[in-house]
mmCIF file of C-alpha atoms in Angstrom:
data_model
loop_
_atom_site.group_PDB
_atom_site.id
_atom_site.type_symbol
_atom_site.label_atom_id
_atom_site.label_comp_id
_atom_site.label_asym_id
_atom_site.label_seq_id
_atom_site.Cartn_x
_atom_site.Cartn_y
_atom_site.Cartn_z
ATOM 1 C CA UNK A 1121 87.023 -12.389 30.178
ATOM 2 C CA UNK A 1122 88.916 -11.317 27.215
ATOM 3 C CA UNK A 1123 92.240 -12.210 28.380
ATOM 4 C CA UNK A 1124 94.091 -14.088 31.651
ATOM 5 C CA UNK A 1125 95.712 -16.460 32.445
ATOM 6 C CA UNK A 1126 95.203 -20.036 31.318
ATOM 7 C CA UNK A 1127 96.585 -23.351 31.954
ATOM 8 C CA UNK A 1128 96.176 -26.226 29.391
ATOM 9 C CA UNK A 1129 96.443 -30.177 30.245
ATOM 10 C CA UNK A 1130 97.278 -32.190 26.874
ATOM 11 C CA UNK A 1131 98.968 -28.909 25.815
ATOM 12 C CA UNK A 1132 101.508 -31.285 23.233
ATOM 13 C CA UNK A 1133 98.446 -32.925 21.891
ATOM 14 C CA UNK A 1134 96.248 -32.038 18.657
ATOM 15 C CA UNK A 1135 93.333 -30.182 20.867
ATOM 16 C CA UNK A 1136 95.759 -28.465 23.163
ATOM 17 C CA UNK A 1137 98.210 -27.109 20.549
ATOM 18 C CA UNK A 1138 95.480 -25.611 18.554
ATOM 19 C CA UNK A 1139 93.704 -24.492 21.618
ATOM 20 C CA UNK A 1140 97.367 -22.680 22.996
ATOM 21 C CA UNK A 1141 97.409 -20.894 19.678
ATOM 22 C CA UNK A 1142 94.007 -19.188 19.813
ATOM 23 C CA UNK A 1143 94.484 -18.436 23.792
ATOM 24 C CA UNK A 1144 97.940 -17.016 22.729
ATOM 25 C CA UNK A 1145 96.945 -15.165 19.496
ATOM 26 C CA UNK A 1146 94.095 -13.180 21.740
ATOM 27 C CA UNK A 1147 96.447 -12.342 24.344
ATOM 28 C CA UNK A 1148 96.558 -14.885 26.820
ATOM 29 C CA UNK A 1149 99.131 -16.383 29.459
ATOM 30 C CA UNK A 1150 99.290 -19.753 28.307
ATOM 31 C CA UNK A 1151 100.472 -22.584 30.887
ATOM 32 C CA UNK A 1152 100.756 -25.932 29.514
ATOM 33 C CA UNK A 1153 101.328 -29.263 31.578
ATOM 34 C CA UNK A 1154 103.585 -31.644 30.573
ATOM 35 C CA UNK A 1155 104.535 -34.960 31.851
ATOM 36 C CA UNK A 1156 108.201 -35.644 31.020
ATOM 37 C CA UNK A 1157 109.079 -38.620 29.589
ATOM 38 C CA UNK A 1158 111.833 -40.428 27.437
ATOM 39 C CA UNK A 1159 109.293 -40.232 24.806
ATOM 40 C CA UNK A 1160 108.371 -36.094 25.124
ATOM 41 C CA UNK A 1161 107.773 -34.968 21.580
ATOM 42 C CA UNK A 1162 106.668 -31.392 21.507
ATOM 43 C CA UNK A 1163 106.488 -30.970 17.630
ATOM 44 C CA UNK A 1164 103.011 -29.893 17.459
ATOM 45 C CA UNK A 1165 104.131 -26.731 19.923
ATOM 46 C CA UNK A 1166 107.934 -25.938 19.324
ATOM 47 C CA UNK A 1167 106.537 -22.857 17.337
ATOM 48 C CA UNK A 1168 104.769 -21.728 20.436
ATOM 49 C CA UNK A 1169 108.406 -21.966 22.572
ATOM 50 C CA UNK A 1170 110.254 -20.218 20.001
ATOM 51 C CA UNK A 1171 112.366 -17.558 21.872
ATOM 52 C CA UNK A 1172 111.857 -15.575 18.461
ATOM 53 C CA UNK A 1173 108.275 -15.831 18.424
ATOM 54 C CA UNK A 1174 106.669 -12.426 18.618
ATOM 55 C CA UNK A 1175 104.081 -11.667 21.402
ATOM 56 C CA UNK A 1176 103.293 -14.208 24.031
ATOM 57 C CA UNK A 1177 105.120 -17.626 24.505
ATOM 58 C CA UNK A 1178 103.791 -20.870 25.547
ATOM 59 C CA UNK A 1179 105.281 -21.556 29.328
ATOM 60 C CA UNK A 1180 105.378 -25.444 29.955
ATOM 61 C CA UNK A 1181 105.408 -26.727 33.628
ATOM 62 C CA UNK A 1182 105.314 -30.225 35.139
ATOM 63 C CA UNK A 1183 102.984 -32.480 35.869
ATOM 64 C CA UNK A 1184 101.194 -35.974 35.568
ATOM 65 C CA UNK A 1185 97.746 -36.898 36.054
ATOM 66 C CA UNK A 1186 98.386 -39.548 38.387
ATOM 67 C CA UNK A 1187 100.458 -37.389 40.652
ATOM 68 C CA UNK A 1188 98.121 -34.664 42.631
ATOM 69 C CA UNK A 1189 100.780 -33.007 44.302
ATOM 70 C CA UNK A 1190 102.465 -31.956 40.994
ATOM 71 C CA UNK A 1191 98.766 -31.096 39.660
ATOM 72 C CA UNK A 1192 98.769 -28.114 42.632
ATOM 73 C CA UNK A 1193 102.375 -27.035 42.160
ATOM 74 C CA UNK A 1194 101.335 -26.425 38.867
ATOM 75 C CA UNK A 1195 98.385 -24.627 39.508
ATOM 76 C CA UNK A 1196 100.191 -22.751 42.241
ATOM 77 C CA UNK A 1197 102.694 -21.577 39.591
ATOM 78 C CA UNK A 1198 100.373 -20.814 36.963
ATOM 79 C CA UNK A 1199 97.785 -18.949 39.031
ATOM 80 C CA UNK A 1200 95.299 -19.980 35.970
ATOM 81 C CA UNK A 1201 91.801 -17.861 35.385
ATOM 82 C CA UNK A 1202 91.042 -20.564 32.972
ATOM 83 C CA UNK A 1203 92.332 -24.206 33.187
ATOM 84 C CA UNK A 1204 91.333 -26.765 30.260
ATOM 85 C CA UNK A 1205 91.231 -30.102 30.930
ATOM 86 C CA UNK A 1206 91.919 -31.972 27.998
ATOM 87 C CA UNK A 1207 94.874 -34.283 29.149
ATOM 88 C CA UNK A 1208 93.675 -38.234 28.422
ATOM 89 C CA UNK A 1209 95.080 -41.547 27.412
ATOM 90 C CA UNK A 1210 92.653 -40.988 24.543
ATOM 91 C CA UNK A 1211 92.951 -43.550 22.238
ATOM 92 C CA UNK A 1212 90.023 -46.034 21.875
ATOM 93 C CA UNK A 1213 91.924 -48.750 20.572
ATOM 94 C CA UNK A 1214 94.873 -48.616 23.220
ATOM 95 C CA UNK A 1215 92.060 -48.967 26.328
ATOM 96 C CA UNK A 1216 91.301 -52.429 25.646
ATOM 97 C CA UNK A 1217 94.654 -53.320 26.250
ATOM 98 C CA UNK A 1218 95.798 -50.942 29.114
ATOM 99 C CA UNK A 1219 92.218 -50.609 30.885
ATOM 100 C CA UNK A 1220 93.229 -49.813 34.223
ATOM 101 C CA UNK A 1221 95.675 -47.225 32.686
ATOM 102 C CA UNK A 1222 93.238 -45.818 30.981
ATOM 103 C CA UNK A 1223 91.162 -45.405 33.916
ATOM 104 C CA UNK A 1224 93.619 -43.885 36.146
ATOM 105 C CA UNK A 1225 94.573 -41.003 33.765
ATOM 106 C CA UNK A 1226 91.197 -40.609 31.978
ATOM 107 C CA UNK A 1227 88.905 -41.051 34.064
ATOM 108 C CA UNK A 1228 90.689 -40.391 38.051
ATOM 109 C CA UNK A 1229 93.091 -38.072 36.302
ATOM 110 C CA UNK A 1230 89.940 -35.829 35.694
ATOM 111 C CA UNK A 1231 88.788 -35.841 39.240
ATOM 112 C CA UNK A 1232 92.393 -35.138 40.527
ATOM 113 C CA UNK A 1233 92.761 -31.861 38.620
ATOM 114 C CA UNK A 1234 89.474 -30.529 39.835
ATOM 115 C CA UNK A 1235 90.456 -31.596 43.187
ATOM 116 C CA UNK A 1236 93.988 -29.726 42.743
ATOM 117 C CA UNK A 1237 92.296 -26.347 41.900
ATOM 118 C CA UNK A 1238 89.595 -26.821 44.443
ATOM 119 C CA UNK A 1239 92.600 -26.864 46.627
ATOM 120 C CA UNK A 1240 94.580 -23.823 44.781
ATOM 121 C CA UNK A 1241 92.224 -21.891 42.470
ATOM 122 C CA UNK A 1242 88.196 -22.940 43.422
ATOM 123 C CA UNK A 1243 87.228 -19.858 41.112
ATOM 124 C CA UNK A 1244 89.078 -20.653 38.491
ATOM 125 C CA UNK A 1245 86.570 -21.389 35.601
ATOM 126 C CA UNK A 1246 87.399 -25.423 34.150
ATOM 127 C CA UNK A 1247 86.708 -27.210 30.915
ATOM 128 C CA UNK A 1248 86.246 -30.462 31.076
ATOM 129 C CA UNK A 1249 86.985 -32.726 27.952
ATOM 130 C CA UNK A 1250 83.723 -35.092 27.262
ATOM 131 C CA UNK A 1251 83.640 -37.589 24.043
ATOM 132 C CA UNK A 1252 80.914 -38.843 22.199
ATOM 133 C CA UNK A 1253 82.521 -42.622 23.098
ATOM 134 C CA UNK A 1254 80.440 -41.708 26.136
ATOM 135 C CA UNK A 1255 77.489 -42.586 24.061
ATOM 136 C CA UNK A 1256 78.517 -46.422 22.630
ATOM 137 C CA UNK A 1257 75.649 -47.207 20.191
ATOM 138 C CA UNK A 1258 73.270 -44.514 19.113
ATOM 139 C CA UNK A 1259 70.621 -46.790 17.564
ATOM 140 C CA UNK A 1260 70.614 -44.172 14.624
ATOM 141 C CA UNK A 1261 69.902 -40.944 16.898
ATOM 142 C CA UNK A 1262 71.709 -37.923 17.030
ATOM 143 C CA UNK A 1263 73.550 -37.468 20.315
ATOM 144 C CA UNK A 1264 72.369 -34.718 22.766
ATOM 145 C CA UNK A 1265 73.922 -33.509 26.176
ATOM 146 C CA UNK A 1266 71.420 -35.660 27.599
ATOM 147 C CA UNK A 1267 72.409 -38.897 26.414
ATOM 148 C CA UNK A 1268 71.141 -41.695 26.834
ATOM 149 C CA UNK A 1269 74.853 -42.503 26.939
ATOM 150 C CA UNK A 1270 76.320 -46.719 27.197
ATOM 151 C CA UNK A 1271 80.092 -46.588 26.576
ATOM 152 C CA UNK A 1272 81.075 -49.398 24.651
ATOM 153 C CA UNK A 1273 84.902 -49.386 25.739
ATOM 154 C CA UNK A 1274 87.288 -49.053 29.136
ATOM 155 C CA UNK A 1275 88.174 -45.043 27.201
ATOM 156 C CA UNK A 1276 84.354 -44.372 26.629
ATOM 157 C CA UNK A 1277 83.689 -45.256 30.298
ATOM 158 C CA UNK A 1278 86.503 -43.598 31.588
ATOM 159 C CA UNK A 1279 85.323 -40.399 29.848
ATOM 160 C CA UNK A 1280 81.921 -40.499 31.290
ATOM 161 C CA UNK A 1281 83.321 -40.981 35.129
ATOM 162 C CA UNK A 1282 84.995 -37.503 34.310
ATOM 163 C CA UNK A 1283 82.010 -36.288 32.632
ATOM 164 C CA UNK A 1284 79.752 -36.935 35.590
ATOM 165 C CA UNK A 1285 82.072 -36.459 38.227
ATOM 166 C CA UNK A 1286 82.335 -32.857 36.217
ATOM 167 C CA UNK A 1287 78.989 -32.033 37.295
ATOM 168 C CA UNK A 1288 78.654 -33.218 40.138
ATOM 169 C CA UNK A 1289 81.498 -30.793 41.649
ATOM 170 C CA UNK A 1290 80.088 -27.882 39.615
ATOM 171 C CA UNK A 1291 76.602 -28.700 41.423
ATOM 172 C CA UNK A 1292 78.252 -29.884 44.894
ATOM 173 C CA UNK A 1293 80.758 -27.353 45.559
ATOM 174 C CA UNK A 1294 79.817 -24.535 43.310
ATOM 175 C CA UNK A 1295 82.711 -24.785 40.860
ATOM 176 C CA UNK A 1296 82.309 -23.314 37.231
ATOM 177 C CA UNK A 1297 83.065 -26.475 35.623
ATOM 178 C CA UNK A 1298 81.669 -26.769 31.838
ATOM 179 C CA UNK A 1299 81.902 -29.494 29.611
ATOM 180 C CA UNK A 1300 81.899 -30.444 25.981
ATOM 181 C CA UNK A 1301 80.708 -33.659 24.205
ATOM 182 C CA UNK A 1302 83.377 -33.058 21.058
ATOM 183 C CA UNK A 1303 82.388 -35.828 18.460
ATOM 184 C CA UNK A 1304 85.674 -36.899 16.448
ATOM 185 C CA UNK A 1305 87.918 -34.291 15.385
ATOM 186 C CA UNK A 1306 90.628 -34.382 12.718
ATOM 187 C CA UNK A 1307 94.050 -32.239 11.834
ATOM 188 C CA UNK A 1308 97.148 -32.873 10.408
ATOM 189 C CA UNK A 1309 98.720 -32.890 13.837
ATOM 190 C CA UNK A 1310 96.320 -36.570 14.648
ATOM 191 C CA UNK A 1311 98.313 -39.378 16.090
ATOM 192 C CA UNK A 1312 99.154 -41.971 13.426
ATOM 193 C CA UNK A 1313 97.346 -44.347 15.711
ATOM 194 C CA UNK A 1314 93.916 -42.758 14.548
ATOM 195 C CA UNK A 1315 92.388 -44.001 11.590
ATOM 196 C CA UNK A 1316 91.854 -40.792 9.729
ATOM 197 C CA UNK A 1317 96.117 -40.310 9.907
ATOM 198 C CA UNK A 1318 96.241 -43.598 8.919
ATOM 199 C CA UNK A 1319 94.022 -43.450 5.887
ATOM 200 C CA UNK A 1320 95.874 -40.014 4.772
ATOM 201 C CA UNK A 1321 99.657 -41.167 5.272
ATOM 202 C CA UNK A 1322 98.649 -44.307 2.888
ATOM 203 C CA UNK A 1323 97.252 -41.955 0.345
ATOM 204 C CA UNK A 1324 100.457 -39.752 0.328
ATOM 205 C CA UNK A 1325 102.466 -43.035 0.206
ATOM 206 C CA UNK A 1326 100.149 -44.356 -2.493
ATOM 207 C CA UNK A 1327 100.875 -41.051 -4.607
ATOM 208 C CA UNK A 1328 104.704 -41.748 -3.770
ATOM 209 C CA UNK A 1329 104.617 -44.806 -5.771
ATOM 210 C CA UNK A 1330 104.400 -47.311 -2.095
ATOM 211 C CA UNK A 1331 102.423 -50.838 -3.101
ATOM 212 C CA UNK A 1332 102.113 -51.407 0.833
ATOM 213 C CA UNK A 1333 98.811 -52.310 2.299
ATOM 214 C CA UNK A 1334 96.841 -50.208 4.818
ATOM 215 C CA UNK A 1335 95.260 -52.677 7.140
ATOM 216 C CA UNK A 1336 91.942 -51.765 9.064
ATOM 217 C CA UNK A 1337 88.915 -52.742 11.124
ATOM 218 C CA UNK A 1338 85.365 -51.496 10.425
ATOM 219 C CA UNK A 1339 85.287 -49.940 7.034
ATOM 220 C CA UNK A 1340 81.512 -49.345 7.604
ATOM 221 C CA UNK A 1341 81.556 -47.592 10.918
ATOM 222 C CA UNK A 1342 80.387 -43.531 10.322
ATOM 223 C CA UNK A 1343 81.750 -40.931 12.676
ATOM 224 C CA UNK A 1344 80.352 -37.280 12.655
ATOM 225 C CA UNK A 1345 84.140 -35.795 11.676
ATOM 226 C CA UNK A 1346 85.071 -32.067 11.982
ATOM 227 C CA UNK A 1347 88.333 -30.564 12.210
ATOM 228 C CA UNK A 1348 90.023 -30.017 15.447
ATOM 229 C CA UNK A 1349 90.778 -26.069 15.018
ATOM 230 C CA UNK A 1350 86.865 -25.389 14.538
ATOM 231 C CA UNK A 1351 86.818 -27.437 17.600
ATOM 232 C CA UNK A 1352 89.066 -25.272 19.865
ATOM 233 C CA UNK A 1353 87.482 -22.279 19.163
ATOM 234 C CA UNK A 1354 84.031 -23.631 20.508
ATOM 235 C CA UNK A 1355 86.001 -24.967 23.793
ATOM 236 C CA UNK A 1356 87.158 -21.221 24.277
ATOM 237 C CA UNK A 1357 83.123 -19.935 23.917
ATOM 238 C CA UNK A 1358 82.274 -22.467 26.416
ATOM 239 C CA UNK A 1359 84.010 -21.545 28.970
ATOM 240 C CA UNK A 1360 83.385 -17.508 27.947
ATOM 241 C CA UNK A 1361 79.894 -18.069 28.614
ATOM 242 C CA UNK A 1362 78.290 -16.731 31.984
ATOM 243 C CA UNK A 1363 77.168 -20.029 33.408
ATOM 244 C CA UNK A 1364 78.882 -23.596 33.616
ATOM 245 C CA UNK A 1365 77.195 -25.438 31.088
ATOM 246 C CA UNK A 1366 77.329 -28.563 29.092
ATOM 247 C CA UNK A 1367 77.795 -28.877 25.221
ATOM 248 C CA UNK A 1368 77.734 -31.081 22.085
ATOM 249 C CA UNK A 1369 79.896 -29.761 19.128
ATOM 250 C CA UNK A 1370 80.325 -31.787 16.249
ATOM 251 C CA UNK A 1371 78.862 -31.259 12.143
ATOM 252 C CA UNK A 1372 75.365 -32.467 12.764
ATOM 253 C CA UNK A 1373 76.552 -35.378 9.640
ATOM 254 C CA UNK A 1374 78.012 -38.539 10.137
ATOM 255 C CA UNK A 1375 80.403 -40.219 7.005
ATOM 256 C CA UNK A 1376 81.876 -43.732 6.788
ATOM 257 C CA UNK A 1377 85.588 -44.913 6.537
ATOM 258 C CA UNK A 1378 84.925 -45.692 3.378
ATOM 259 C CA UNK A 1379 83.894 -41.809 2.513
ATOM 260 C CA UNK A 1380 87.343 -40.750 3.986
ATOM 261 C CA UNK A 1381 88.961 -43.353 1.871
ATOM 262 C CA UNK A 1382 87.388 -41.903 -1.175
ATOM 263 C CA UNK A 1383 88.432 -38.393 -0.685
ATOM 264 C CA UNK A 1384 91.819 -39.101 0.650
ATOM 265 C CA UNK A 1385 92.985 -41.331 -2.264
ATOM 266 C CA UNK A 1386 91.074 -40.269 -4.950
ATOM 267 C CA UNK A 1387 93.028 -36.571 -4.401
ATOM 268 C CA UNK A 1388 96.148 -38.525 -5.673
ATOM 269 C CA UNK A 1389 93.770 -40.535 -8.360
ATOM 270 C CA UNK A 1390 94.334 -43.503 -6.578
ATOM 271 C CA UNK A 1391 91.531 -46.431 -6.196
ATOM 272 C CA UNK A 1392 91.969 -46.989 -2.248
ATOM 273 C CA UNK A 1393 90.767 -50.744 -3.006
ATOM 274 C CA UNK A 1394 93.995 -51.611 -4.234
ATOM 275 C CA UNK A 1395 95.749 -50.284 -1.156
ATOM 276 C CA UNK A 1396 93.628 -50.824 1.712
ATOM 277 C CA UNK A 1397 92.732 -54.736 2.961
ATOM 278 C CA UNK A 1398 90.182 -55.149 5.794
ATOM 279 C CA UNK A 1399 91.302 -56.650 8.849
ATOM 280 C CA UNK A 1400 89.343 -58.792 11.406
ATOM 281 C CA UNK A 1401 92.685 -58.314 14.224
ATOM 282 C CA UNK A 1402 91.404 -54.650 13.963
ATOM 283 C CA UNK A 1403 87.986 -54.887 14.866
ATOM 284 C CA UNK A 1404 87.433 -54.065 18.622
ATOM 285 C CA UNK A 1405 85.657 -56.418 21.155
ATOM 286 C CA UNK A 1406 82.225 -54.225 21.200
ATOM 287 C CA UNK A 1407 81.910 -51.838 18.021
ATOM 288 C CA UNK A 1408 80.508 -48.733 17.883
ATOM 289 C CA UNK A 1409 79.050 -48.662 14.111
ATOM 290 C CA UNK A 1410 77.498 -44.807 14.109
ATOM 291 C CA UNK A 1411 78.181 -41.703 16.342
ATOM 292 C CA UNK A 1412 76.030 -38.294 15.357
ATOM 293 C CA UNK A 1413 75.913 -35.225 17.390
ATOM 294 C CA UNK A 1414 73.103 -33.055 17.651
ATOM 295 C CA UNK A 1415 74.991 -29.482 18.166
ATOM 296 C CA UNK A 1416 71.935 -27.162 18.080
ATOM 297 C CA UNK A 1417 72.669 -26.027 21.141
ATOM 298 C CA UNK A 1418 76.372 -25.356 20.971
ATOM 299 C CA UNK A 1419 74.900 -22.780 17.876
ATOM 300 C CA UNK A 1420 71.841 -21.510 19.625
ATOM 301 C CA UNK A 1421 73.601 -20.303 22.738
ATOM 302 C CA UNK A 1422 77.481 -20.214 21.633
ATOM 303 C CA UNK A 1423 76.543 -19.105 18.048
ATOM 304 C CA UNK A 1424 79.323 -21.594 16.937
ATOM 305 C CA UNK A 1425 79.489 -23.639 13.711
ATOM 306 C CA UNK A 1426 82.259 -25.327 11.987
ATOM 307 C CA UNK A 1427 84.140 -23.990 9.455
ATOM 308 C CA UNK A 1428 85.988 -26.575 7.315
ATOM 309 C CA UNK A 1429 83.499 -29.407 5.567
ATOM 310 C CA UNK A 1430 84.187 -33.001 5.742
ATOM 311 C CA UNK A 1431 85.963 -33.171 2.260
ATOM 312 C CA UNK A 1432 88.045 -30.124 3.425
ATOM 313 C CA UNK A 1433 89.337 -31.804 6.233
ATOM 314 C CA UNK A 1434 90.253 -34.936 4.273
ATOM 315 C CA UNK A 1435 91.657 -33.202 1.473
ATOM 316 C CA UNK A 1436 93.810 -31.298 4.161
ATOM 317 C CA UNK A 1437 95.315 -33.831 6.000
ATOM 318 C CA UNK A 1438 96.223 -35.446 2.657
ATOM 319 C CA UNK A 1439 98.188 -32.750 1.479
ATOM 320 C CA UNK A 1440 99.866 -32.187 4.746
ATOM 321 C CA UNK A 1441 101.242 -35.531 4.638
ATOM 322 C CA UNK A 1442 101.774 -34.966 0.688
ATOM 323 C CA UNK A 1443 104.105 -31.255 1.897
ATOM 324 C CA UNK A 1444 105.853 -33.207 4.692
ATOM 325 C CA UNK A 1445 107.183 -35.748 1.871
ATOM 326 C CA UNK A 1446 108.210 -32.856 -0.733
ATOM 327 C CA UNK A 1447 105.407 -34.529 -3.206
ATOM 328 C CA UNK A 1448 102.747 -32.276 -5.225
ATOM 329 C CA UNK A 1449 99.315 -33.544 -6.488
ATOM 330 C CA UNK A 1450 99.080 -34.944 -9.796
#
């Protein structure tokens, strides 16, 4: 389908801003649910709700994942052809302390959204939001829609209730419900509660002339990194394709902490040893020390592959952060 309607959950987040963009730039209707909240900050998608904004705008409607009634009105207004599911208390950290939140909206909040278009929409076509926290410790493999998978936190086990619960409607009621494994995925627009934002805000504020310490965890733990708008556009292909399917996107490599640290700060010819102090508070109760996808398939049958290399997407969310404080590079 080259166009139709589409209806995004996690529309104000990093995934769901880039993915409103590309729906919106090839001529989609573009729903997005909100939950409204003291706390609503739409900054990543204000350009998308611009009145002046040529072309299609960004329509936002209610809704919570822990409400199913608003999860059909919404789908009853929206009439989606598409609906991505990427909506999630999705921060790894935050589900040790709030695990039964994190359950509710992760993991139940999943299986109340394919309930809701069962109910409103059962041909709509869904994308389901899988994470490679799914898999917990690799033992030095690279990660394949198969697993084995042994979440290592209350987020990575949330994520894999939705996962499974994904196919199992797809298979029980006949539902085109794909998913896809993303590995981590990085943009200017990441929370500061994710390391990567972390590490690049200190480097700008390093370059500013700031003494203050960055305090983290596991220095040593390596993440297969890519950059969310690559990302997006391999969520749209999956759920383009003929059949529901499952898929693993990430770079295929896997880099340290440390390797981000070295980009970020040495862009603004800073040491990041004299800014940066390791932290034992930060280190979670069961660490995850390597995540690596294997994305073969994801370029066999979607023919995607990342654009932007690891040092691209480093360099870029330094100088983001660099731009938003009116400072140049040295």
């Amino acid at each position: 389908m080259s166009s139709g309607r589409a209806l995004i959950t996690g529309v104000t987040g990093q995934d769901g801003s880039y993915l409103a963009e590309l729906l919106l730039e090839r001529g989609w209707e573009v729903f997005g649910l909100v939950r409204r909240t003291s706390t609503f900050q739409p900054w990543r998608i204000e350009g998308l709700l611009d009145p002046r904004r040529e072309g299609r705008r960004l329509v936002l409607l209610d809704g919570d994942l822990l409400d199913q009634g608003s999860l059909i009105r919404a789908m009853e207004v929206a009439r989606p052809d598409h609906i991505y599911h990427l909506a999630a208390q999705s921060f790894v950290g935050r589900s040790w302390s709030e695990p039964l939140h994190t359950a509710e909206v992760t993991g139940l909040g999943a299986l109340r959204v394919f309930e809701a278009a069962r109910t409103v929409c059962p041909q709509a076509r869904i994308y389901q939001a899988s994470t490679s926290e799914m898999y917990g410790d690799q033992r030095g493999a690279p990660a394949t829609v198969d697993g084995p998978f042994r979440p290592r936190s209350p987020y990575g086990t949330a994520k894999l209730f939705a996962h499974t619960t994904a196919i199992a409607w797809r298979e029980s009621f006949g539902m085109f419900i794909s998913t896809g494994i993303l590995f981590n995925h990085e943009s200017p627009r990441r929370g500061l509660e994710f390391v990567t934002a972390k590490v690049a805000r200190a480097a700008a504020l390093a370059h500013a002339g700031s003494r203050e310490k960055l305090r983290l965890g596991n220095l040593a733990a390596r993440r297969d990194w890519g950059h969310a708008r690559d990302y997006m556009e391999a969520v749209h292909l999956i759920v383009q394709q003929d059949q529901p399917d499952d898929f693993v996107i990430g770079t295929g490599e896997d880099h340290s902490v440390e390797d981000f640290l070295d980009i970020a700060f040495a862009l603004v010819g800073r040491d990041w040893r004299d800014y940066v102090r390791m932290d034992p508070r930060y280190l979670r109760p069961s660490e995850v020390d390597a995540l690596r996808a294997d994305p073969s398939k994801a370029r066999r049958v979607l023919g995607w592959q990342p654009r932007t290399s690891f040092p691209e997407l480093v360099r870029e969310m330094v100088r983001s952060d660099l731009a938003a404080a009116n400072l140049s590079l040295p």
